[in-house]
Amino acid sequence: MITTPEDYIESLRGLKKRIFLFGEEFEDYVDHPMIRPSLNAVAMTYALAADPAHAGLMTAESSLTGQRVNRFTHLHQSTQDLVDKIKMQRLLGQCTACCFQRCVGMDSFNALDVVTYQMDQDLCTAYNPRFREYLAHVQRQNLVVDGAMTDPKGNRKLPPSQQADPDLHLRIVKEDTDGVFIRGAKVHQTGAINSHEILVMPTRSLKAAEADYAVACALPADAEGLIYVVGRQASDTRKLEGGKIDVGNYRYGAHEAVIIFQDVFVPWERVFMCREYAYAGSLVELFAAHHRASYGGCKVGVGDVLIGAVQALARVQGTEGAAHIKDKLVEMIYLNETLYACGLATSYEGRRSPSGTYMIDILLANITKLSVTRFPYEIARLAQDIAGGLLVTLPSEKDFDHPEIGPLLRKYLVGSDQFPAEWRQRLLRLIENITLGAGGVGYLVESMHGAGSPMAQRIMLSRLADMDAKEACALKIAGLVDGGA
Amino acid sequence: MITTPEDYIESLRGLKKRIFLFGEEFEDYVDHPMIRPSLNAVAMTYALAADPAHAGLMTAESSLTGQRVNRFTHLHQSTQDLVDKIKMQRLLGQCTACCFQRCVGMDSFNALDVVTYQMDQDLCTAYNPRFREYLAHVQRQNLVVDGAMTDPKGNRKLPPSQQADPDLHLRIVKEDTDGVFIRGAKVHQTGAINSHEILVMPTRSLKAAEADYAVACALPADAEGLIYVVGRQASDTRKLEGGKIDVGNYRYGAHEAVIIFQDVFVPWERVFMCREYAYAGSLVELFAAHHRASYGGCKVGVGDVLIGAVQALARVQGTEGAAHIKDKLVEMIYLNETLYACGLATSYEGRRSPSGTYMIDILLANITKLSVTRFPYEIARLAQDIAGGLLVTLPSEKDFDHPEIGPLLRKYLVGSDQFPAEWRQRLLRLIENITLGAGGVGYLVESMHGAGSPMAQRIMLSRLADMDAKEACALKIAGLVDGGA
Amino acid sequence: MITTPEDYIESLRGLKKRIFLFGEEFEDYVDHPMIRPSLNAVAMTYALAADPAHAGLMTAESSLTGQRVNRFTHLHQSTQDLVDKIKMQRLLGQCTACCFQRCVGMDSFNALDVVTYQMDQDLCTAYNPRFREYLAHVQRQNLVVDGAMTDPKGNRKLPPSQQADPDLHLRIVKEDTDGVFIRGAKVHQTGAINSHEILVMPTRSLKAAEADYAVACALPADAEGLIYVVGRQASDTRKLEGGKIDVGNYRYGAHEAVIIFQDVFVPWERVFMCREYAYAGSLVELFAAHHRASYGGCKVGVGDVLIGAVQALARVQGTEGAAHIKDKLVEMIYLNETLYACGLATSYEGRRSPSGTYMIDILLANITKLSVTRFPYEIARLAQDIAGGLLVTLPSEKDFDHPEIGPLLRKYLVGSDQFPAEWRQRLLRLIENITLGAGGVGYLVESMHGAGSPMAQRIMLSRLADMDAKEACALKIAGLVDGGA
Amino acid sequence: MITTPEDYIESLRGLKKRIFLFGEEFEDYVDHPMIRPSLNAVAMTYALAADPAHAGLMTAESSLTGQRVNRFTHLHQSTQDLVDKIKMQRLLGQCTACCFQRCVGMDSFNALDVVTYQMDQDLCTAYNPRFREYLAHVQRQNLVVDGAMTDPKGNRKLPPSQQADPDLHLRIVKEDTDGVFIRGAKVHQTGAINSHEILVMPTRSLKAAEADYAVACALPADAEGLIYVVGRQASDTRKLEGGKIDVGNYRYGAHEAVIIFQDVFVPWERVFMCREYAYAGSLVELFAAHHRASYGGCKVGVGDVLIGAVQALARVQGTEGAAHIKDKLVEMIYLNETLYACGLATSYEGRRSPSGTYMIDILLANITKLSVTRFPYEIARLAQDIAGGLLVTLPSEKDFDHPEIGPLLRKYLVGSDQFPAEWRQRLLRLIENITLGAGGVGYLVESMHGAGSPMAQRIMLSRLADMDAKEACALKIAGLVDGGA
């Protein structure tokens, strides 16, 4: 069982994966400077669980094994579990200022448990026990599992079966007595390389003609036929420069990857949906709802770091007392806490599903996410307002280290003389990271598109809001139905 | 004990109050068409409590008497009580489309209980038992109590003791062995005339020189020396016109009043704070927090009615299928449910206070209210967008009833021929009421200023947000403190 | 020729119209307290033109007669004319704080001149000389002309010819050697009753099957078969109460009316389009563009009054020095001046059309109007924020006049002792008028829907923005076309 | 005289500057891949001027020499000149998608001309002829001049004379018969390295004790004692990678530098202000006003590119027909054109100043800039919404070139099969560049802080808005002054 961050890092060394980055294949991803910060962020999920100050929040008693397990592998057994999830996510955001990557797996487990249970009820299949056996293994080993949902999708106007290339959505291309073979790709796979396991799910609701696309299954992250291609991020290569300042967030970060599945084999005991196309939509919806709610925790934690950085920088620059600076900080707090309030309400209003696993309130989850597609952008804009132009004109740390110009830069780019220029450098670089750098990938664009783009949330709202009940209230007040004036 | 709406209405007949409106004093306020709709809205708090479908939400087991009491008189004993309060408020908003006026009293009880308990602990006074005895009486009788906090304040730059006129904040002007005499006024008293009792509280934090202003006490609404002057609202006199359509919301409404206290006597057994100026600020803060959270329930209910009216009107006008109409409705839902999510989270995150009464999360209460000062305005704007210009150019219902032009108006102002023109009339008038009429007083301006103007919430946020913790996170990530990079 | 406000008012006495209001027909509309304020606002267009300080802006040299004419009857002959129009509108907004109703006619003239000229060129008709002869008459007499465009439209999903009732759009029902007979209605006719003439135009683009709906023509406002039904406004009956304070804006206001055309005869010399359906869309578009630009003047003037009222009230209440109050005033100014900048740019970028009359920039006109559908709402919200809750809880002026409670109200509702309570009353009532009363009809809902609802502007933007050129720029920078990287 | 882009590039080879970047000094800045794109952007100001299609806009007849000169060196002689400036800036933004760096010099010329003229009038100095002689030289040679205004400022709470280090604002440290010696630094110097000349100006209004800080002067960009340190930008080193795709905008970009002045000598004939501290504020204000207006042109051009890129990408991805995509594009257009309208109005409303040079409308310039601090952020957010998550997860172009995975990536990351995957790559990278990369430095943060942070504009608005006139309007309407009701 993996307990410490060190255990975790060592455990990955045993997994040999095919990984490409900048046109080259490389093996030692654990120590690769482009990957290591994201691995450190995942490691924090172990470190905090091992820290007595946080163990209560970070772990839970497993409904499967009765053991204390990392909450990221847990099936939520109460609304308190759902609330603790949000609080755990905020904590981790505060400790890493980036995406810590383990939520997608957790949210996938909880969605799959409910849907496999439903399938078993409806179809007399036995997916749920099979899935739970797998999950108990994950819990016992304390594994990191990448939830792989998003297909490339090709031409957005067309469903899977009508794409020019049928592989643009992942599908079963063959099956035999031992298992199935899958082909396709999954994109936007945050933290994929840091995972022990890949948990594949369909990307959308499906029709009968698209049954081959209805597949959910788990496979080891080093399964034969898997290829990982790491995506680029803003300012990504600052991680390769060797310094600690310009990178903004030296220790932590995240990565995304395209995973290509070249007719990869999955044994039956790891298959949790196989052509039951009618359940694909429900699985996507439940996963998305969980994951939309998650952003009401993690992004709030990153927001805390950004607010704190801005407050510290204002002090360094001598602007902390200006009324408009204070007011902008209040606005940032307001926006950030609104996200949190929505995340919490989504959890508190959760309900037990038939499998015993708790589901959050889906309507409120979509409300939460819709704010997440907006507020971090405004928080970032306000941060840039307070930070000042030096945010994007500051010379490199190597210039600050240069024997001739270093002293000149420190002389001229100091703020209040209470703080060395390095404080200003580091705080500006951190704010740059979150609002216009690698951290902005997670804080902004992922806030927009993670767990579905805003239009997906709007569609859910139009479906879930009880418009008939609202109309009935209005008609009654307007005197247009019985009991009216 | 008052149980039914009818009981309630009869109970008021016994209270003789001095009330002025449009320059005239009048006695039969119970049947006055300007007052009756607001009385009907309060009556709904009895009607729903008496309705088995809602009794669970509308009543609670009293911590004082052990009896089932109307929730509006209850001291919250759990976070579930706090949540149920929000849900009850949304329900009432849906049933009345206006302010139902009984929340201020409820929020005052819960604040006073905590503060009197604290005073007794600190000062060896006996205010809390005295207050609880009073509240038990309120619960047993199921009374409506007006929480009277807001003083006129005069010149906003000056504290009470430095105003040109010392009476601009209510104060103790005399005391004797039987009790105290108070002079001053309370403004913005929503529903005051519908109340059995007035519960006076100070309006702000106070200093030693202002001890006379530190007074909390209860008195019957018909106490000698009280004068009520009813405030005007937009389109208020439509209530006097005799029709049922143009008024927009025929049955329900609200009123506000200025209450003038002309050296009114209050016996000691009804005095719950007497010159303990150091506790005034805390009482205001707790009350305000409760009341700010309340808006995350009641305004959401009114929002539901407005959304429903707009949806119905779109159907009547044949625009319900347009993409932009649907999208605007989704935006209205999003904004409305965000308020609700904040209200719920504020309650769920509540905590037991030393007196046993539960307090909501004060930071989140201020977050909730700040959104309330913004979102209803945008919801109203979107409603006016969808409604179309006829919202403000529609002829009067009397014109529709005219033998010659009535048929012409019905001919020309029909929408889809599936609906009579009266549907359009009634829905437009309801939307007008909420967004640009008497209902807008409650839905908009009260959302802005009720329980304190937005700046008051911002000041609380700057005080309550733990900026040091946020800075510590940022400094650590930035590598500026131990453990940093 | 009408020169002074007094002339104007007398000139109307000669026009006998059938007018209904509150279910009653009445004759003396000139002195009717519900109509008179709107008449006063129109009269201001004469008063300012007669004032040497403003005559330069308010009049222009006619291209038809060579005489100095009121600018409201002028065909714009230069971009400076277009700019002066905007500046004139801002001035009138500042002087009336309401809609002064004469722009629709002016904007109609300028659109009709261009379109009739085009028709004559294309079809060898002689509409333009006929129209110009009519307009010269209007200029010589200095008449007020109501531009009547908006049909009731019935079910918005259906075109005129498919409505259940063919009269839901105005149409020619008969023609003979003398002229045409028209039937239908025009809604949202701002200031109709104050007009000498009605200038009818089609409401939308039309197809061959809808030729009867393609009619533009002028008729005297007292033509036989016309019926006016005055629409209700928020707080409209305050004008009937006899006081001067609660009404908010005692002197000025506006009204809207439904005009019903009961087979009204129009002689050929007043017909400017007759079944040329292919030109209906163009006429609507040009008129709408002019009128959308107009709002970049008039609403800015009303905004000036609102900002000034709020600034004065802040002084009265003692809050004028608070940083957040000052910042909100700056925000109001920013929003208001942005509207003005857009209105000005729309005019300055105008071009000569083939008829010699100048057209504003249509793309920018739609930009202007889209901001007008948003910014006044935010300005009003900020005004309500600064005003405080008394905006909607203030007792009536009759209460302030009452011998007993009047002195009490003046005692308690005073602000800074530098100002009598009446200052506060009057400023609050003015702000209420503009943001939640009769003035809000013009400042808010008319800003939303006048000259077309926001979706109409968005459709125009999607049509007028040169997306191909933008794409070409992008493809070149992206290296995807010749000359790229 | 420099005429072609080639001339320009060659002219720089003759200037030997001390430049540092990434801790190293380098000489051949003209061909340095980090600098060359910014040089190319400046070169576009020559290329378009030499292009007959644009020469009318790009050049003007000099008021000093009577020759046709590049508009970037011109003193505006009419409002048409001011308008042409804005249109030229939009064109250049469209052609480069970045800051083309030559506006600061132009805006400095026009401010300095007015202020030196005023000084000469007031003080009998002869700065204006001296300045004009210099400018005639600049026009004849067609030089690029860096306007150097922003000092480092140190602790923002303190004025120059009270900083811990007096050098935190640039100042005269010595003077002799030949000229002055200046010490200090200028930060945020966009395009400094591409300049032939540096034009120094003070950064703020100054008091008598700060006379040494009141200096305006010009010096060659390779003057002895100057050191340039290039600032970092988001994703800056992509320019060093050798590819053409990931960099997003391969040809164009911008750079900023810190310029350090180590007791640099400036001869008297290049000194245009020397200790006349009372004029420092006015110079800053005029320059800032010009430059704030400029953003109503250049950023609009970049916005055009971004809108075009998004539209093209939607086509590539098959989403171009979705209603919400079209609506978001309309919103982007609306925001972008509003900036343009404000920029145009600012120019059209300009006035001749006493020196004959035209000044824009300062109030409207500040209105323009305030929108620029907001709208590009929302445009960028909408661009990221439409672009989709691949914006930040796309693998590197080197991966697309890899023999094994390149074909796989092209297979899986294609959109509509009408376009090769490279179209998607290039458009995503361009959008990334502008919204979260090196281009975002100019499009976002420079929009926020260039020519002064938003608070600077707000302060100007509160100063320039005629609040007394607005109050007078309101008081009159409210009946509180003569002529009122």
Coordinates of C-alpha atoms in Angstrom, one line a residue, chain D residues 68-254:
Chain D
R68 CA 4.8 64.0 -46.4
V69 CA 6.0 62.2 -43.2
N70 CA 5.1 59.0 -41.4
R71 CA 2.1 59.7 -39.3
F72 CA 3.9 58.3 -36.3
T73 CA 6.1 61.4 -36.3
H74 CA 3.4 63.9 -37.1
L75 CA 1.9 66.7 -35.0
H76 CA -1.9 66.4 -35.4
Q77 CA -3.2 69.4 -37.3
S78 CA -6.9 68.6 -37.4
T79 CA -9.5 66.3 -35.9
Q80 CA -9.2 64.3 -39.1
D81 CA -5.6 63.7 -38.2
L82 CA -6.7 62.5 -34.8
V83 CA -9.2 60.1 -36.4
D84 CA -6.7 58.9 -38.9
K85 CA -4.4 58.0 -36.1
I86 CA -7.0 55.7 -34.6
K87 CA -7.8 54.1 -38.0
M88 CA -4.1 53.6 -38.6
Q89 CA -3.7 52.0 -35.3
R90 CA -6.5 49.6 -35.9
L91 CA -5.0 48.7 -39.3
L92 CA -1.6 48.0 -37.7
G93 CA -3.2 45.9 -35.0
Q94 CA -4.9 43.8 -37.7
C95 CA -1.6 43.4 -39.5
T96 CA 0.5 42.4 -36.5
A97 CA -1.8 41.1 -33.8
C98 CA 0.5 42.7 -31.3
C99 CA 1.8 46.1 -30.1
F100 CA 3.7 47.8 -32.9
Q101 CA 5.4 50.1 -30.4
R102 CA 5.6 53.3 -32.2
C103 CA 2.6 55.1 -30.6
V104 CA 4.3 56.1 -27.4
G105 CA 6.7 58.3 -29.3
M106 CA 3.9 59.8 -31.4
D107 CA 1.8 60.5 -28.4
S108 CA 4.8 62.0 -26.6
F109 CA 5.5 64.4 -29.5
N110 CA 2.0 65.7 -29.4
A111 CA 2.0 66.2 -25.7
L112 CA 5.4 67.8 -25.6
D113 CA 4.6 70.2 -28.3
V114 CA 1.6 71.6 -26.4
V115 CA 3.4 71.8 -23.1
T116 CA 6.6 73.3 -24.3
Y117 CA 4.5 75.9 -26.1
Q118 CA 2.7 76.7 -22.9
M119 CA 6.0 76.9 -21.0
D120 CA 7.4 79.3 -23.5
Q121 CA 4.3 81.4 -23.2
D122 CA 4.3 81.5 -19.5
L123 CA 8.1 81.5 -18.7
C124 CA 9.6 83.1 -21.8
T125 CA 11.6 80.0 -22.4
A126 CA 12.4 78.7 -25.9
Y127 CA 11.6 75.0 -25.5
N128 CA 9.0 74.7 -28.2
P129 CA 11.2 75.8 -31.1
R130 CA 14.0 73.6 -29.8
F131 CA 11.6 70.7 -29.6
R132 CA 10.2 71.3 -33.0
E133 CA 13.7 71.4 -34.5
Y134 CA 14.3 68.0 -33.0
L135 CA 11.0 66.7 -34.2
A136 CA 11.7 68.0 -37.7
H137 CA 14.9 65.9 -37.6
V138 CA 12.9 62.9 -36.5
Q139 CA 10.4 63.4 -39.3
R140 CA 13.1 63.9 -41.9
Q141 CA 14.9 60.7 -40.9
N142 CA 11.7 58.9 -40.1
L143 CA 13.1 57.7 -36.8
V144 CA 11.5 55.4 -34.2
V145 CA 11.4 57.2 -30.9
D146 CA 10.8 55.5 -27.5
G147 CA 8.7 57.7 -25.2
A148 CA 10.2 57.0 -21.8
M149 CA 7.9 58.0 -19.0
T150 CA 7.4 55.4 -16.3
D151 CA 9.8 55.5 -13.4
P152 CA 10.2 52.5 -11.1
K153 CA 8.5 54.4 -8.3
G154 CA 9.6 52.2 -5.4
N155 CA 7.2 52.5 -2.5
R156 CA 4.0 53.7 -4.0
K157 CA 3.0 55.5 -0.9
L158 CA 5.9 57.9 -1.2
P159 CA 6.7 60.8 -3.6
P160 CA 10.0 60.9 -5.4
S161 CA 11.8 63.0 -2.8
Q162 CA 10.9 60.7 0.1
Q163 CA 11.9 57.4 -1.3
A164 CA 14.6 55.5 0.5
D165 CA 16.6 55.8 -2.7
P166 CA 16.3 59.1 -4.6
D167 CA 17.1 57.4 -7.9
L168 CA 13.8 55.5 -7.9
H169 CA 12.6 58.3 -10.1
L170 CA 14.8 59.6 -12.9
R171 CA 16.4 62.9 -12.2
I172 CA 19.1 65.4 -13.1
V173 CA 22.1 64.7 -11.1
K174 CA 24.5 67.2 -12.6
E175 CA 24.5 70.0 -15.2
D176 CA 27.2 71.9 -17.0
T177 CA 27.4 74.3 -19.8
D178 CA 27.0 71.6 -22.4
G179 CA 24.0 69.9 -20.9
V180 CA 22.6 67.7 -18.1
F181 CA 23.4 64.3 -16.7
I182 CA 20.5 62.1 -15.8
R183 CA 20.3 59.1 -13.5
G184 CA 17.5 56.6 -12.9
A185 CA 15.5 54.0 -14.8
K186 CA 12.5 53.8 -17.0
V187 CA 10.4 50.6 -16.8
H188 CA 7.8 49.0 -19.1
Q189 CA 9.6 50.4 -22.2
T190 CA 7.8 48.7 -25.0
G191 CA 10.0 48.3 -28.1
A192 CA 12.8 50.3 -26.5
I193 CA 15.5 48.2 -28.3
N194 CA 13.9 48.9 -31.7
S195 CA 14.2 52.6 -31.2
H196 CA 16.7 55.1 -32.7
E197 CA 16.0 57.7 -29.9
I198 CA 14.8 57.8 -26.4
L199 CA 12.5 60.7 -25.4
V200 CA 12.6 61.0 -21.6
M201 CA 9.7 62.6 -19.7
P202 CA 8.7 62.9 -16.0
T203 CA 6.3 60.3 -14.6
R204 CA 4.0 62.3 -12.4
S205 CA 3.1 65.8 -11.2
L206 CA 5.9 67.3 -9.1
K207 CA 6.4 69.8 -6.3
A208 CA 9.1 72.4 -5.8
A209 CA 11.3 70.1 -3.7
E210 CA 11.3 67.7 -6.6
A211 CA 12.5 70.0 -9.4
D212 CA 15.4 67.8 -10.3
Y213 CA 12.9 65.2 -11.4
A214 CA 11.3 67.6 -13.8
V215 CA 13.2 66.7 -17.0
A216 CA 12.2 66.1 -20.5
C217 CA 14.9 65.4 -23.1
A218 CA 15.9 63.3 -26.0
L219 CA 19.0 61.1 -26.5
P220 CA 20.2 58.6 -29.0
A221 CA 19.2 55.1 -28.1
D222 CA 22.9 54.1 -28.1
A223 CA 24.0 56.9 -25.8
E224 CA 26.8 56.0 -23.4
G225 CA 25.5 54.9 -20.0
L226 CA 22.3 53.3 -21.2
I227 CA 21.6 49.7 -20.3
Y228 CA 18.7 47.8 -21.6
V229 CA 17.4 44.7 -19.8
V230 CA 14.7 42.8 -21.7
G231 CA 11.7 41.7 -19.7
R232 CA 10.2 38.2 -19.8
Q233 CA 6.8 37.5 -21.3
A234 CA 4.6 34.5 -21.1
S235 CA 5.8 31.7 -23.3
D236 CA 8.6 34.0 -24.5
T237 CA 11.1 31.2 -25.2
R238 CA 8.9 29.6 -27.8
K239 CA 10.5 32.2 -30.1
L240 CA 13.8 30.4 -29.5
E241 CA 12.5 26.9 -30.4
G242 CA 12.9 27.2 -34.1
G243 CA 9.3 26.2 -35.1
K244 CA 6.7 28.4 -36.6
I245 CA 3.5 27.0 -35.1
D246 CA 3.7 26.8 -31.3
V247 CA 4.9 30.4 -31.1
G248 CA 1.4 31.4 -32.2
N249 CA 2.4 34.6 -34.0
Y250 CA 5.6 33.7 -35.7
R251 CA 6.4 37.0 -37.4
Y252 CA 5.3 39.6 -34.9
G253 CA 5.5 40.3 -31.2
A254 CA 6.7 43.0 -28.8

